[in-house]
Structure formats: structure tokens, C-alpha cells
Amino acid sequence: MIALIQRVREARVEVAGRITGEIGQGLLVFVCAEPADTEAIVDKLVAKLLKLRVFSDEAGKMNRSVTDVQGGLLIVSQFTLAADTSGGNRPSFTNAAPPELGRRLYERVLATARAQHPTVGEGEFGADMQVHLVNDGPVTIPITLRA
């Protein structure tokens, strides 16, 4: 599973003019399932998101998690994170999970996050989304987890 995490002051996702999810301070998380991914990988990702220390403490050091700062999670499906650009100028997305698996694992990410964290917003799987954010720092961190 591939994730791209951005520490944000605020973020929201719109689909066809309606807001599907929004948060204040927290983490905007783009996720991409790969064909070999499992529910166990999803659980590891959510645990990592909740413990990742990317928020500043009183000394300005990144020592606090999204849980510590009572921030939100905004989780957005993004299959393009699996892009392979090695073969030319048009990306290939064959490394992304098929849509059925991608949807199932994305929904597992949301359910697992909601079971463990009070503020979780979402995008809409397979939709044309507009993501609005104020990146804080900027802090952007890629994560790849494999079985």
C-alpha cells in the first residue's frame, strides 16, 4: 500500500460541488492499494498514521502525533500514486490494485480509522475530486507498506 501524507492546517474534498469530507488541523492522507495488499497492511497503515510524530511540540520538534494534537484525518483514494513512468511520458497504472480490491481496501482504511480516531473525513472512491488544502510546513511524507 502506498500513502502520501500531508500535514495540514485545513483540508477538504469536493465532488461535483459538494463537500465529501473536511478537517481542520491534521493529516491529509492519499492512499493507493496495490494488487498484493491485504487487510493486515491496511491495519498497519492506520496504526502508523495515528502514531506518526509529525506535529511540533513546545520546542518546535516533530514529536506529536495526530492523536496527540487531536487533529483530523482526511483520507482520499488516489490510484495515481502507483504510477510507473519508466516506460515513456504516459504513466502506467498497472501497479495499482484493480478497482474492486482498491475500493474494498479503501473502505477498510476508513472503517479502521473511524474505529480508532474521532475525526475522519473522506473523499469518494473513483470520483473526480477537487482537494483543497493548506499544507503546514510544508510537511509531506511518503509511506510504502508491503506484505
PDB file of C-alpha atoms in Angstrom:
ATOM      1  CA  MET A   1       0.000   0.000   0.000  1.00  0.00           C
ATOM      2  CA  ILE A   2       1.226   3.447  -0.873  1.00  0.00           C
ATOM      3  CA  ALA A   3       0.278   6.536   1.114  1.00  0.00           C
ATOM      4  CA  LEU A   4       1.228  10.176   0.793  1.00  0.00           C
ATOM      5  CA  ILE A   5       0.671  12.138   3.986  1.00  0.00           C
ATOM      6  CA  GLN A   6       0.486  15.907   4.201  1.00  0.00           C
ATOM      7  CA  ARG A   7       0.355  17.764   7.496  1.00  0.00           C
ATOM      8  CA  VAL A   8      -2.351  20.377   7.001  1.00  0.00           C
ATOM      9  CA  ARG A   9      -3.869  23.320   8.777  1.00  0.00           C
ATOM     10  CA  GLU A  10      -7.098  22.543   6.945  1.00  0.00           C
ATOM     11  CA  ALA A  11      -8.277  20.430   4.040  1.00  0.00           C
ATOM     12  CA  ARG A  12     -11.473  19.463   2.241  1.00  0.00           C
ATOM     13  CA  VAL A  13     -12.595  17.335  -0.675  1.00  0.00           C
ATOM     14  CA  GLU A  14     -15.315  18.360  -3.100  1.00  0.00           C
ATOM     15  CA  VAL A  15     -17.124  16.188  -5.632  1.00  0.00           C
ATOM     16  CA  ALA A  16     -19.487  17.894  -8.084  1.00  0.00           C
ATOM     17  CA  GLY A  17     -19.689  20.978  -5.853  1.00  0.00           C
ATOM     18  CA  ARG A  18     -20.476  19.130  -2.608  1.00  0.00           C
ATOM     19  CA  ILE A  19     -18.047  18.639   0.264  1.00  0.00           C
ATOM     20  CA  THR A  20     -17.491  14.942   0.983  1.00  0.00           C
ATOM     21  CA  GLY A  21     -15.018  15.458   3.814  1.00  0.00           C
ATOM     22  CA  GLU A  22     -13.137  18.202   5.615  1.00  0.00           C
ATOM     23  CA  ILE A  23     -10.838  18.675   8.579  1.00  0.00           C
ATOM     24  CA  GLY A  24      -9.040  21.450  10.391  1.00  0.00           C
ATOM     25  CA  GLN A  25      -5.529  20.695  11.630  1.00  0.00           C
ATOM     26  CA  GLY A  26      -4.493  17.138  10.882  1.00  0.00           C
ATOM     27  CA  LEU A  27      -3.322  14.785   8.168  1.00  0.00           C
ATOM     28  CA  LEU A  28      -4.473  14.635   4.576  1.00  0.00           C
ATOM     29  CA  VAL A  29      -3.794  11.049   3.529  1.00  0.00           C
ATOM     30  CA  PHE A  30      -3.796   9.927  -0.093  1.00  0.00           C
ATOM     31  CA  VAL A  31      -3.916   6.119  -0.305  1.00  0.00           C
ATOM     32  CA  CYS A  32      -3.345   3.673  -3.136  1.00  0.00           C
ATOM     33  CA  ALA A  33      -3.897  -0.056  -2.853  1.00  0.00           C
ATOM     34  CA  GLU A  34      -1.646  -2.426  -4.769  1.00  0.00           C
ATOM     35  CA  PRO A  35      -2.637  -5.915  -6.011  1.00  0.00           C
ATOM     36  CA  ALA A  36      -0.919  -7.846  -3.208  1.00  0.00           C
ATOM     37  CA  ASP A  37      -2.298  -5.665  -0.395  1.00  0.00           C
ATOM     38  CA  THR A  38      -4.315  -7.191   2.436  1.00  0.00           C
ATOM     39  CA  GLU A  39      -6.413  -6.051   5.344  1.00  0.00           C
ATOM     40  CA  ALA A  40      -3.368  -6.589   7.580  1.00  0.00           C
ATOM     41  CA  ILE A  41      -1.463  -3.976   5.546  1.00  0.00           C
ATOM     42  CA  VAL A  42      -4.378  -1.574   5.959  1.00  0.00           C
ATOM     43  CA  ASP A  43      -4.316  -2.090   9.723  1.00  0.00           C
ATOM     44  CA  LYS A  44      -0.558  -1.392   9.803  1.00  0.00           C
ATOM     45  CA  LEU A  45      -1.090   1.794   7.778  1.00  0.00           C
ATOM     46  CA  VAL A  46      -3.765   3.143  10.105  1.00  0.00           C
ATOM     47  CA  ALA A  47      -1.629   2.348  13.150  1.00  0.00           C
ATOM     48  CA  LYS A  48       1.288   4.191  11.534  1.00  0.00           C
ATOM     49  CA  LEU A  49      -0.889   7.220  10.694  1.00  0.00           C
ATOM     50  CA  LEU A  50      -2.120   7.546  14.263  1.00  0.00           C
ATOM     51  CA  LYS A  51       1.372   7.276  15.766  1.00  0.00           C
ATOM     52  CA  LEU A  52       3.421   9.198  13.180  1.00  0.00           C
ATOM     53  CA  ARG A  53       5.085  12.089  15.017  1.00  0.00           C
ATOM     54  CA  VAL A  54       4.922  14.973  12.541  1.00  0.00           C
ATOM     55  CA  PHE A  55       3.400  17.723  14.682  1.00  0.00           C
ATOM     56  CA  SER A  56       5.574  20.124  16.642  1.00  0.00           C
ATOM     57  CA  ASP A  57       5.977  20.122  20.390  1.00  0.00           C
ATOM     58  CA  GLU A  58       6.732  23.200  22.514  1.00  0.00           C
ATOM     59  CA  ALA A  59      10.378  23.111  21.389  1.00  0.00           C
ATOM     60  CA  GLY A  60       9.430  23.039  17.703  1.00  0.00           C
ATOM     61  CA  LYS A  61      10.473  19.394  17.251  1.00  0.00           C
ATOM     62  CA  MET A  62       8.256  16.925  15.412  1.00  0.00           C
ATOM     63  CA  ASN A  63       7.301  14.867  18.472  1.00  0.00           C
ATOM     64  CA  ARG A  64       3.497  14.802  18.425  1.00  0.00           C
ATOM     65  CA  SER A  65       1.079  12.567  16.571  1.00  0.00           C
ATOM     66  CA  VAL A  66      -2.293  13.451  15.068  1.00  0.00           C
ATOM     67  CA  THR A  67      -3.800  11.792  18.138  1.00  0.00           C
ATOM     68  CA  ASP A  68      -1.689  13.953  20.471  1.00  0.00           C
ATOM     69  CA  VAL A  69      -2.838  17.190  18.812  1.00  0.00           C
ATOM     70  CA  GLN A  70      -6.441  15.981  18.439  1.00  0.00           C
ATOM     71  CA  GLY A  71      -6.225  16.552  14.707  1.00  0.00           C
ATOM     72  CA  GLY A  72      -8.334  15.085  11.964  1.00  0.00           C
ATOM     73  CA  LEU A  73      -7.653  12.571   9.230  1.00  0.00           C
ATOM     74  CA  LEU A  74      -8.902  13.225   5.710  1.00  0.00           C
ATOM     75  CA  ILE A  75      -8.455  10.028   3.703  1.00  0.00           C
ATOM     76  CA  VAL A  76      -8.565  10.177  -0.088  1.00  0.00           C
ATOM     77  CA  SER A  77      -8.236   7.323  -2.563  1.00  0.00           C
ATOM     78  CA  GLN A  78      -5.611   8.064  -5.241  1.00  0.00           C
ATOM     79  CA  PHE A  79      -4.639   5.236  -7.591  1.00  0.00           C
ATOM     80  CA  THR A  80      -2.171   7.503  -9.405  1.00  0.00           C
ATOM     81  CA  LEU A  81       0.304   7.015  -6.550  1.00  0.00           C
ATOM     82  CA  ALA A  82       1.107   3.689  -8.259  1.00  0.00           C
ATOM     83  CA  ALA A  83       2.170   5.446 -11.470  1.00  0.00           C
ATOM     84  CA  ASP A  84       5.044   3.900 -13.388  1.00  0.00           C
ATOM     85  CA  THR A  85       6.767   6.495 -15.573  1.00  0.00           C
ATOM     86  CA  SER A  86       9.772   4.393 -16.553  1.00  0.00           C
ATOM     87  CA  GLY A  87       8.426   3.438 -19.967  1.00  0.00           C
ATOM     88  CA  GLY A  88       7.846   6.843 -21.503  1.00  0.00           C
ATOM     89  CA  ASN A  89       5.890  10.011 -20.972  1.00  0.00           C
ATOM     90  CA  ARG A  90       2.479   8.499 -20.343  1.00  0.00           C
ATOM     91  CA  PRO A  91       2.212   6.929 -16.868  1.00  0.00           C
ATOM     92  CA  SER A  92       1.082   3.345 -16.496  1.00  0.00           C
ATOM     93  CA  PHE A  93      -1.152   2.460 -13.571  1.00  0.00           C
ATOM     94  CA  THR A  94      -0.923  -1.321 -13.799  1.00  0.00           C
ATOM     95  CA  ASN A  95       0.740  -1.385 -10.360  1.00  0.00           C
ATOM     96  CA  ALA A  96      -2.497  -0.166  -8.735  1.00  0.00           C
ATOM     97  CA  ALA A  97      -4.982  -2.685  -7.374  1.00  0.00           C
ATOM     98  CA  PRO A  98      -7.995  -3.489  -9.548  1.00  0.00           C
ATOM     99  CA  PRO A  99     -10.966  -1.233  -8.736  1.00  0.00           C
ATOM    100  CA  GLU A 100     -12.893  -3.835  -6.682  1.00  0.00           C
ATOM    101  CA  LEU A 101      -9.909  -4.545  -4.425  1.00  0.00           C
ATOM    102  CA  GLY A 102      -8.954  -0.869  -4.279  1.00  0.00           C
ATOM    103  CA  ARG A 103     -12.459   0.095  -3.130  1.00  0.00           C
ATOM    104  CA  ARG A 104     -12.612  -2.696  -0.538  1.00  0.00           C
ATOM    105  CA  LEU A 105      -9.241  -1.748   0.965  1.00  0.00           C
ATOM    106  CA  TYR A 106     -10.020   1.985   0.879  1.00  0.00           C
ATOM    107  CA  GLU A 107     -13.263   1.314   2.752  1.00  0.00           C
ATOM    108  CA  ARG A 108     -11.268  -0.786   5.241  1.00  0.00           C
ATOM    109  CA  VAL A 109      -8.885   2.158   5.792  1.00  0.00           C
ATOM    110  CA  LEU A 110     -11.870   4.407   6.539  1.00  0.00           C
ATOM    111  CA  ALA A 111     -13.587   1.909   8.850  1.00  0.00           C
ATOM    112  CA  THR A 112     -10.390   1.105  10.738  1.00  0.00           C
ATOM    113  CA  ALA A 113      -9.501   4.784  11.124  1.00  0.00           C
ATOM    114  CA  ARG A 114     -13.019   5.629  12.338  1.00  0.00           C
ATOM    115  CA  ALA A 115     -12.891   2.832  14.893  1.00  0.00           C
ATOM    116  CA  GLN A 116      -9.693   4.286  16.377  1.00  0.00           C
ATOM    117  CA  HIS A 117      -9.899   8.052  15.810  1.00  0.00           C
ATOM    118  CA  PRO A 118     -12.721  10.554  16.411  1.00  0.00           C
ATOM    119  CA  THR A 119     -12.328  12.795  13.341  1.00  0.00           C
ATOM    120  CA  VAL A 120     -12.104  11.100   9.947  1.00  0.00           C
ATOM    121  CA  GLY A 121     -13.205  12.670   6.677  1.00  0.00           C
ATOM    122  CA  GLU A 122     -13.172  11.047   3.269  1.00  0.00           C
ATOM    123  CA  GLY A 123     -13.032  11.515  -0.428  1.00  0.00           C
ATOM    124  CA  GLU A 124     -15.166   9.491  -2.824  1.00  0.00           C
ATOM    125  CA  PHE A 125     -13.657   6.403  -4.393  1.00  0.00           C
ATOM    126  CA  GLY A 126     -13.434   6.654  -8.177  1.00  0.00           C
ATOM    127  CA  ALA A 127     -14.808  10.191  -8.343  1.00  0.00           C
ATOM    128  CA  ASP A 128     -13.317  13.290  -9.918  1.00  0.00           C
ATOM    129  CA  MET A 129     -12.350  15.125  -6.730  1.00  0.00           C
ATOM    130  CA  GLN A 130     -11.081  18.592  -6.009  1.00  0.00           C
ATOM    131  CA  VAL A 131      -8.816  18.574  -2.965  1.00  0.00           C
ATOM    132  CA  HIS A 132      -8.239  21.883  -1.200  1.00  0.00           C
ATOM    133  CA  LEU A 133      -5.541  22.099   1.441  1.00  0.00           C
ATOM    134  CA  VAL A 134      -3.223  24.336   3.351  1.00  0.00           C
ATOM    135  CA  ASN A 135      -0.042  22.294   3.775  1.00  0.00           C
ATOM    136  CA  ASP A 136       1.536  23.092   7.128  1.00  0.00           C
ATOM    137  CA  GLY A 137       5.311  23.352   6.984  1.00  0.00           C
ATOM    138  CA  PRO A 138       5.199  22.086   4.280  1.00  0.00           C
ATOM    139  CA  VAL A 139       5.360  18.541   5.573  1.00  0.00           C
ATOM    140  CA  THR A 140       4.754  15.796   3.025  1.00  0.00           C
ATOM    141  CA  ILE A 141       5.746  12.203   3.772  1.00  0.00           C
ATOM    142  CA  PRO A 142       5.508   9.138   1.517  1.00  0.00           C
ATOM    143  CA  ILE A 143       4.862   5.733   3.082  1.00  0.00           C
ATOM    144  CA  THR A 144       5.024   2.358   1.354  1.00  0.00           C
ATOM    145  CA  LEU A 145       3.970  -0.777   3.213  1.00  0.00           C
ATOM    146  CA  ARG A 146       4.237  -4.245   1.743  1.00  0.00           C
ATOM    147  CA  ALA A 147       3.209  -7.685   2.963  1.00  0.00           C
TER     148      ALA A 147
END
